[in-house]
mmCIF file of C-alpha atoms and ligand atoms in Angstrom:
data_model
loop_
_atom_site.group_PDB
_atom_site.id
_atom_site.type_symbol
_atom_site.label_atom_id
_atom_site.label_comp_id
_atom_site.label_asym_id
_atom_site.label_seq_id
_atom_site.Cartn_x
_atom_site.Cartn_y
_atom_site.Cartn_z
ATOM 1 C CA UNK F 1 -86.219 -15.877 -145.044
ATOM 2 C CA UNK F 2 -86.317 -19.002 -143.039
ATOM 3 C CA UNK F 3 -88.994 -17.751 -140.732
ATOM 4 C CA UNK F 4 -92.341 -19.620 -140.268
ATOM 5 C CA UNK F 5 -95.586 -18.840 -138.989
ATOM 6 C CA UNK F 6 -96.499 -17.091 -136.785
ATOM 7 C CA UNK F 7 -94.728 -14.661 -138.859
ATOM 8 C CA UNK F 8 -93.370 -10.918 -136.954
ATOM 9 C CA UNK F 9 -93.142 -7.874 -138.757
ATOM 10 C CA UNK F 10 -89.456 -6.936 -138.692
ATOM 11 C CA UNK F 11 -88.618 -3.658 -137.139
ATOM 12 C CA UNK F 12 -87.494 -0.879 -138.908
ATOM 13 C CA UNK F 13 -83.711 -1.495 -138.925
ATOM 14 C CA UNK F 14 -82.997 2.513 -138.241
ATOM 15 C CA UNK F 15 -84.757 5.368 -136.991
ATOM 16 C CA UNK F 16 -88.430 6.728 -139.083
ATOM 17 C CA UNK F 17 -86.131 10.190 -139.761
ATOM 18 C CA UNK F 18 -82.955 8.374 -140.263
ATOM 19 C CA UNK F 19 -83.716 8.400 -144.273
ATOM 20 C CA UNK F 20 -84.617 12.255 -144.175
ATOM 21 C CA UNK F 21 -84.854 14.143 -146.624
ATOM 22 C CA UNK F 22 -84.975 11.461 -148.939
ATOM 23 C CA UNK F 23 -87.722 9.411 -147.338
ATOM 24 C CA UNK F 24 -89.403 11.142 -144.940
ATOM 25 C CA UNK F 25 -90.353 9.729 -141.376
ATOM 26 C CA UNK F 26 -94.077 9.890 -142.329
ATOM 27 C CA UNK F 27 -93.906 8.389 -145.222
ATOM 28 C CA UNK F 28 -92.139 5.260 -143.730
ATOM 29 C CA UNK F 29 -94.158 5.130 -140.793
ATOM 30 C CA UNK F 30 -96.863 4.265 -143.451
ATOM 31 C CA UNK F 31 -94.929 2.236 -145.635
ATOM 32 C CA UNK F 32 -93.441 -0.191 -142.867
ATOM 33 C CA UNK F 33 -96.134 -0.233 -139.963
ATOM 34 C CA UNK F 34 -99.502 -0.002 -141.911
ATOM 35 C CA UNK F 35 -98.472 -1.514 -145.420
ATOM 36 C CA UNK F 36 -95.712 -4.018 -144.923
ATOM 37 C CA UNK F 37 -97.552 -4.843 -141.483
ATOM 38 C CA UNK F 38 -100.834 -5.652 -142.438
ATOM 39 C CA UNK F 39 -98.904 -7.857 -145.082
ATOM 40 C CA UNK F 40 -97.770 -9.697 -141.957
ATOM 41 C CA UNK F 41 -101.182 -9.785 -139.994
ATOM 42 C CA UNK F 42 -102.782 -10.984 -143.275
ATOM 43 C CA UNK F 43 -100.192 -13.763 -143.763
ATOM 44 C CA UNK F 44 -100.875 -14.903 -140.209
ATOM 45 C CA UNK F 45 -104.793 -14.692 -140.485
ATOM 46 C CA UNK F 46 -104.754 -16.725 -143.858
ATOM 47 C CA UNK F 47 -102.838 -19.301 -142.398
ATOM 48 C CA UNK F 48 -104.428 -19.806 -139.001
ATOM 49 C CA UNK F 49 -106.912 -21.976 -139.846
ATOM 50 C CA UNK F 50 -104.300 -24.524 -141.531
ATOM 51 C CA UNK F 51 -101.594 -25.739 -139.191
ATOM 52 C CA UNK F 52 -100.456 -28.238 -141.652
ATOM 53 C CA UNK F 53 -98.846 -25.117 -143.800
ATOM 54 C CA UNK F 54 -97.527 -23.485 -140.761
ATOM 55 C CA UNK F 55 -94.154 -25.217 -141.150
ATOM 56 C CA UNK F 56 -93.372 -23.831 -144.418
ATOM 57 C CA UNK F 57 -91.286 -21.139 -144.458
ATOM 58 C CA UNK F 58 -91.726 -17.731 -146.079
ATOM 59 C CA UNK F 59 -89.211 -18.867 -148.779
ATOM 60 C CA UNK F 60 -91.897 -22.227 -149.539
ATOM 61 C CA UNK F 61 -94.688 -20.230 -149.417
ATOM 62 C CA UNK F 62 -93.646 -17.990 -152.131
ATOM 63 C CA UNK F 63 -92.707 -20.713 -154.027
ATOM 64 C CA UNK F 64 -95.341 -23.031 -153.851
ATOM 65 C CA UNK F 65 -98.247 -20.887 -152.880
ATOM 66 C CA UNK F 66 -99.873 -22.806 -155.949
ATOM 67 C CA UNK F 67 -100.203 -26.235 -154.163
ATOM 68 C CA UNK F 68 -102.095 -24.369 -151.686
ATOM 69 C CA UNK F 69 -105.755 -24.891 -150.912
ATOM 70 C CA UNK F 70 -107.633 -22.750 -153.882
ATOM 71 C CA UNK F 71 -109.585 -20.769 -151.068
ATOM 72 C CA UNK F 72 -105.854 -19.305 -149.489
ATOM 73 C CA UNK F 73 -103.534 -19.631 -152.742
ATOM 74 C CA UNK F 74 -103.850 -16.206 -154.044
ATOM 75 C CA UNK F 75 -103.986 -14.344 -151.179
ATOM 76 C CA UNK F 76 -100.625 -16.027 -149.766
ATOM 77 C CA UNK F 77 -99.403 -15.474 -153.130
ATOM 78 C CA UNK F 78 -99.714 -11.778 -152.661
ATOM 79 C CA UNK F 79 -99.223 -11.378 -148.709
ATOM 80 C CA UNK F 80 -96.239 -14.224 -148.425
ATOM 81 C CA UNK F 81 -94.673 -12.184 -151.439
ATOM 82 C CA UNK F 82 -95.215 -8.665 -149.671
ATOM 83 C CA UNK F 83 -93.556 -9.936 -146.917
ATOM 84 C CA UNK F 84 -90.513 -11.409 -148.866
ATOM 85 C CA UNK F 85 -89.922 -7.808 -150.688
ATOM 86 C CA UNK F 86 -90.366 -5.616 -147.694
ATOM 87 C CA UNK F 87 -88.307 -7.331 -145.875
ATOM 88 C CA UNK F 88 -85.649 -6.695 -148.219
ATOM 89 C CA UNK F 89 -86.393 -3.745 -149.266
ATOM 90 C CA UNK F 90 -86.706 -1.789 -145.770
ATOM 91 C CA UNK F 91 -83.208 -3.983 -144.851
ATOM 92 C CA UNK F 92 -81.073 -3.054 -148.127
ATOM 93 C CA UNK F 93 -81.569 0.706 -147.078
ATOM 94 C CA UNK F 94 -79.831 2.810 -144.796
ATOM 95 C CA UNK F 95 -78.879 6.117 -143.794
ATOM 96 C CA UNK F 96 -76.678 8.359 -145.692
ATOM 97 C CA UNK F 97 -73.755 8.619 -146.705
ATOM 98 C CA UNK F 98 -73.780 6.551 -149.564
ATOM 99 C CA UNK F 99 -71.926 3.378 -149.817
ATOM 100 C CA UNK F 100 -70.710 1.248 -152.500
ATOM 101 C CA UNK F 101 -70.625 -2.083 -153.516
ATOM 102 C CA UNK F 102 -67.722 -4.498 -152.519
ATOM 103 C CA UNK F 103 -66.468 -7.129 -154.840
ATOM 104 C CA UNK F 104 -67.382 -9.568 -156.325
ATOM 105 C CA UNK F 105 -70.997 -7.880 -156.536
ATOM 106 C CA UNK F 106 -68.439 -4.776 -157.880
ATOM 107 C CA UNK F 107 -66.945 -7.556 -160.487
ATOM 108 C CA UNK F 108 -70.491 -8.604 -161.208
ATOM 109 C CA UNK F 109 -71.995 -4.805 -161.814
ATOM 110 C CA UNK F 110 -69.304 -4.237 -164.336
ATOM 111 C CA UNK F 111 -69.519 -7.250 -166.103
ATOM 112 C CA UNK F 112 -73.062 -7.260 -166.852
ATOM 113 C CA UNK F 113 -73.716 -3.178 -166.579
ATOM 114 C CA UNK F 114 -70.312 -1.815 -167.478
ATOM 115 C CA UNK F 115 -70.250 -0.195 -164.345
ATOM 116 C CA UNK F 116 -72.301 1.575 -161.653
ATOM 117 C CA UNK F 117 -73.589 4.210 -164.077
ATOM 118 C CA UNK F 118 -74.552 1.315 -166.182
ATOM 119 C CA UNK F 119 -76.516 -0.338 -163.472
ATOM 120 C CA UNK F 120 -78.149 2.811 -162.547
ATOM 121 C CA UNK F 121 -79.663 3.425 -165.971
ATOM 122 C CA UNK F 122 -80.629 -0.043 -166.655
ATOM 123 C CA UNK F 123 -82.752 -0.096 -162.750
ATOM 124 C CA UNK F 124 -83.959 2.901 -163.041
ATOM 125 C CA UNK F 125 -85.329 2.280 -166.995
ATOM 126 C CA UNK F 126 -87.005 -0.761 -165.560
ATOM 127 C CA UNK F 127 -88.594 1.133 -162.569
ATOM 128 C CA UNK F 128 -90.117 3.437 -164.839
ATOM 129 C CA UNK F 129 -91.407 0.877 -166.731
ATOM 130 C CA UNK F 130 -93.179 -0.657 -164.121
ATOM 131 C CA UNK F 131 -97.302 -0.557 -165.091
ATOM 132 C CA UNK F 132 -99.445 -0.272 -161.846
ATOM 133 C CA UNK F 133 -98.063 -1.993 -159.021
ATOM 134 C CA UNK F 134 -94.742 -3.567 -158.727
ATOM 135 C CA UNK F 135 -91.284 -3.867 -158.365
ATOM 136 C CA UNK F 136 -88.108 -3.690 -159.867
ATOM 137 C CA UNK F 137 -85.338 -6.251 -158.932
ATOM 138 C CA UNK F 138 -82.030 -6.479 -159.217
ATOM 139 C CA UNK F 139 -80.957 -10.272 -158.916
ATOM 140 C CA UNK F 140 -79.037 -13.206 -159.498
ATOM 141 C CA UNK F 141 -79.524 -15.681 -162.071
ATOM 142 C CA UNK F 142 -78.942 -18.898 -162.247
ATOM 143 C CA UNK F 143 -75.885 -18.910 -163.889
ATOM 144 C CA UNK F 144 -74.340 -16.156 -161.252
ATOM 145 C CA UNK F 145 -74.648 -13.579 -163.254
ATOM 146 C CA UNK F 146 -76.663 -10.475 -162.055
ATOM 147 C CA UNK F 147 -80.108 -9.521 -164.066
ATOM 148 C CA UNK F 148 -83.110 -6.592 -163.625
ATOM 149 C CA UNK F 149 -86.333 -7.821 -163.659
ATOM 150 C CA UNK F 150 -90.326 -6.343 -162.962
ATOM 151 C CA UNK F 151 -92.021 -7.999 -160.748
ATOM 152 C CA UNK F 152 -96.635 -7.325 -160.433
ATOM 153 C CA UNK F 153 -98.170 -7.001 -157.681
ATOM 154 C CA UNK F 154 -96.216 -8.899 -154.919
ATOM 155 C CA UNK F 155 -94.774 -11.340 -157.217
ATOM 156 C CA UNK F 156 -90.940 -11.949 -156.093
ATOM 157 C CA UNK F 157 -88.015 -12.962 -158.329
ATOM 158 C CA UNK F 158 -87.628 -16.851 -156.452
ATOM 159 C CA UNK F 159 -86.122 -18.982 -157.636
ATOM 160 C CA UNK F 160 -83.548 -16.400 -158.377
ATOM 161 C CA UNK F 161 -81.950 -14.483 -155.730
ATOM 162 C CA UNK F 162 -82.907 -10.864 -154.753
ATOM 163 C CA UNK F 163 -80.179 -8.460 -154.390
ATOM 164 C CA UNK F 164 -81.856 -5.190 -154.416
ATOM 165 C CA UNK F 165 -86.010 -4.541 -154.587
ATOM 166 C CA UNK F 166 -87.489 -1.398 -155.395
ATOM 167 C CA UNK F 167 -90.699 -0.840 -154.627
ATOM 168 C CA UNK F 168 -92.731 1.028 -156.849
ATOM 169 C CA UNK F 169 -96.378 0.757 -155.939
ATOM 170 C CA UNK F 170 -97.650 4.152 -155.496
ATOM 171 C CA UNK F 171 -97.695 3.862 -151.383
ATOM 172 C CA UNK F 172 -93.904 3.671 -151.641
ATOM 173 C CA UNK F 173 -93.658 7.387 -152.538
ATOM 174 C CA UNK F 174 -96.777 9.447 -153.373
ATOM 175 C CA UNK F 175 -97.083 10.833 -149.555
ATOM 176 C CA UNK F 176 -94.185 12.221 -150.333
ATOM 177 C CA UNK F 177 -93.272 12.534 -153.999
ATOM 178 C CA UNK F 178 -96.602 12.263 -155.820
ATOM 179 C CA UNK F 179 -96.252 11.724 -159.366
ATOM 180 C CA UNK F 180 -92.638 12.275 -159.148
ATOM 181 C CA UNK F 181 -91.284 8.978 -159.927
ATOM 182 C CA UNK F 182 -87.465 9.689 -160.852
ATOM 183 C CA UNK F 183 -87.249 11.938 -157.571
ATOM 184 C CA UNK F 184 -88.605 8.579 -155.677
ATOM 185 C CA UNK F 185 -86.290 6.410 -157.298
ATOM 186 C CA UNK F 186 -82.933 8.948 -157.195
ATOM 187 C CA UNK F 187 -83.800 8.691 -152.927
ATOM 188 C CA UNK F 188 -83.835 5.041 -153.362
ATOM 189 C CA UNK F 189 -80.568 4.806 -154.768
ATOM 190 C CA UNK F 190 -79.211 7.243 -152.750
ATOM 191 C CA UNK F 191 -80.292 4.563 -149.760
ATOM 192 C CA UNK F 192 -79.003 1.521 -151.153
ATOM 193 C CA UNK F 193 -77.364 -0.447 -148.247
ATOM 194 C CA UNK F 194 -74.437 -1.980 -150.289
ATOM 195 C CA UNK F 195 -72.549 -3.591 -147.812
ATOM 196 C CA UNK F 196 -75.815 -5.461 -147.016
ATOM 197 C CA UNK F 197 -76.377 -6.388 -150.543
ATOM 198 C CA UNK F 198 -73.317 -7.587 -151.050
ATOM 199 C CA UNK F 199 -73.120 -9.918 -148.482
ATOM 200 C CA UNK F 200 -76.631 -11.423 -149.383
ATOM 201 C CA UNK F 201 -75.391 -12.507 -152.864
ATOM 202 C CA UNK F 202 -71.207 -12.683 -152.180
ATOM 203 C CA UNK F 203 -71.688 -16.568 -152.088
ATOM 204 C CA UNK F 204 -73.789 -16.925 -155.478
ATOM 205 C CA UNK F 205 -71.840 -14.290 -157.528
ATOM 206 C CA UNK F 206 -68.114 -16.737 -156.624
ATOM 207 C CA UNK F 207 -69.537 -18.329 -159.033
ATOM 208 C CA UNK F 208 -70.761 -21.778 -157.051
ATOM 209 C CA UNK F 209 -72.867 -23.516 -159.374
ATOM 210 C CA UNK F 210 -76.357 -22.517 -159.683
ATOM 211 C CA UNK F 211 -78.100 -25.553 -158.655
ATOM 212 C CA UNK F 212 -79.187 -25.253 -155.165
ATOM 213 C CA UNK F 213 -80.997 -21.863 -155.136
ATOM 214 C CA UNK F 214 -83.465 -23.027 -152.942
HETATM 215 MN MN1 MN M 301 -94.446 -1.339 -150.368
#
């Protein structure tokens, strides 16, 4: 997440069917090109004007979108922090079968969750949970250990570490799943890339100390 302006939406790292049945082709087609892209074109527009904050990196903006001039701050806020999820989202999936984590996130899922059944329950109760538009997180906190937490809008976790991001605002699912929330998140887990999410946090969760996040 070290990329700068002019930022480029990432493609799709598989095929639009490659998710099927779970997520449909159509319904990723929207979520990636028209949502999580005009995340990126907005990004871009808001900070075309002000090639003193073109330097700072996706990571900074998300972080210090509050130093920012009061007529861009919010909107970065929300754009810069759309682009920091999907990212991670669309790259923590991937076709079936499904996979399982590798240790230490392994060690770190039972010691916190008690397992993988645990961490299941615990996600998906916090999914649920989300009000309106969010997402549900699964990261790492400061002190290596692994946490859930619910995100508005386009808010991301930072300074803690993602590890897995469910998206739960209603254009995630509803061309596909409706109201059918549970169904939506069951696909998602089904999806989970945890190979990939394992080697985003492997570093963190040997237990370096938790000082240099960012
Ligand atoms: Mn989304």
């Amino acid at each position: 997440m070290d990329n700068r302006y002019p930022f480029v939406l990432p493609p799709l790292p598989y095929a639009y069917d490659a998710l099927e049945p779970d997520l449909d082709a159509r319904l990723l087609r929207y979520h990636h090109d028209k949502h999580f892209g005009a995340a990126v074109d907005n990004l871009n527009a808001l900070l075309a004007p002000y090639p003193v904050y073109q330097s700072w990196t996706l990571r900074e903006l998300c972080l210090n979108w509050a130093q920012l001039p009061d007529e861009i701050a919010p909107d970065v806020r929300n754009n810069a922090g759309s682009v920091f999820n999907h990212t991670l989202y669309f790259e923590r999936l991937h076709p079936l079968p499904p996979s399982a984590p590798s240790a230490p996130l392994e060690g770190a899922i039972t010691r916190t969750f008690g397992g993988m059944d645990g961490l299941y329950k615990a996600m998906k109760g916090v999914a649920l949970s989300v009000f309106g538009s969010g997402w549900a997180v699964l990261a790492v906190g400061r002190d290596g250990n692994l946490t859930i937490l619910k995100t508005k809008n386009q808010d991301t976790v930072l300074p803690l570490e993602p590890v897995l991001c469910c998206d739960m605002w209603e254009h995630a699912y509803y061309l596909q799943y409706q109201n059918r929330r549970k169904e939506y998140f069951n696909a998602w887990w089904r999806l989970i890339d945890w190979p990939n999410a394992t080697n985003s946090c492997k570093e963190r969760i040997n237990g370096l100390p938790a000082i240099s996040y960012v």
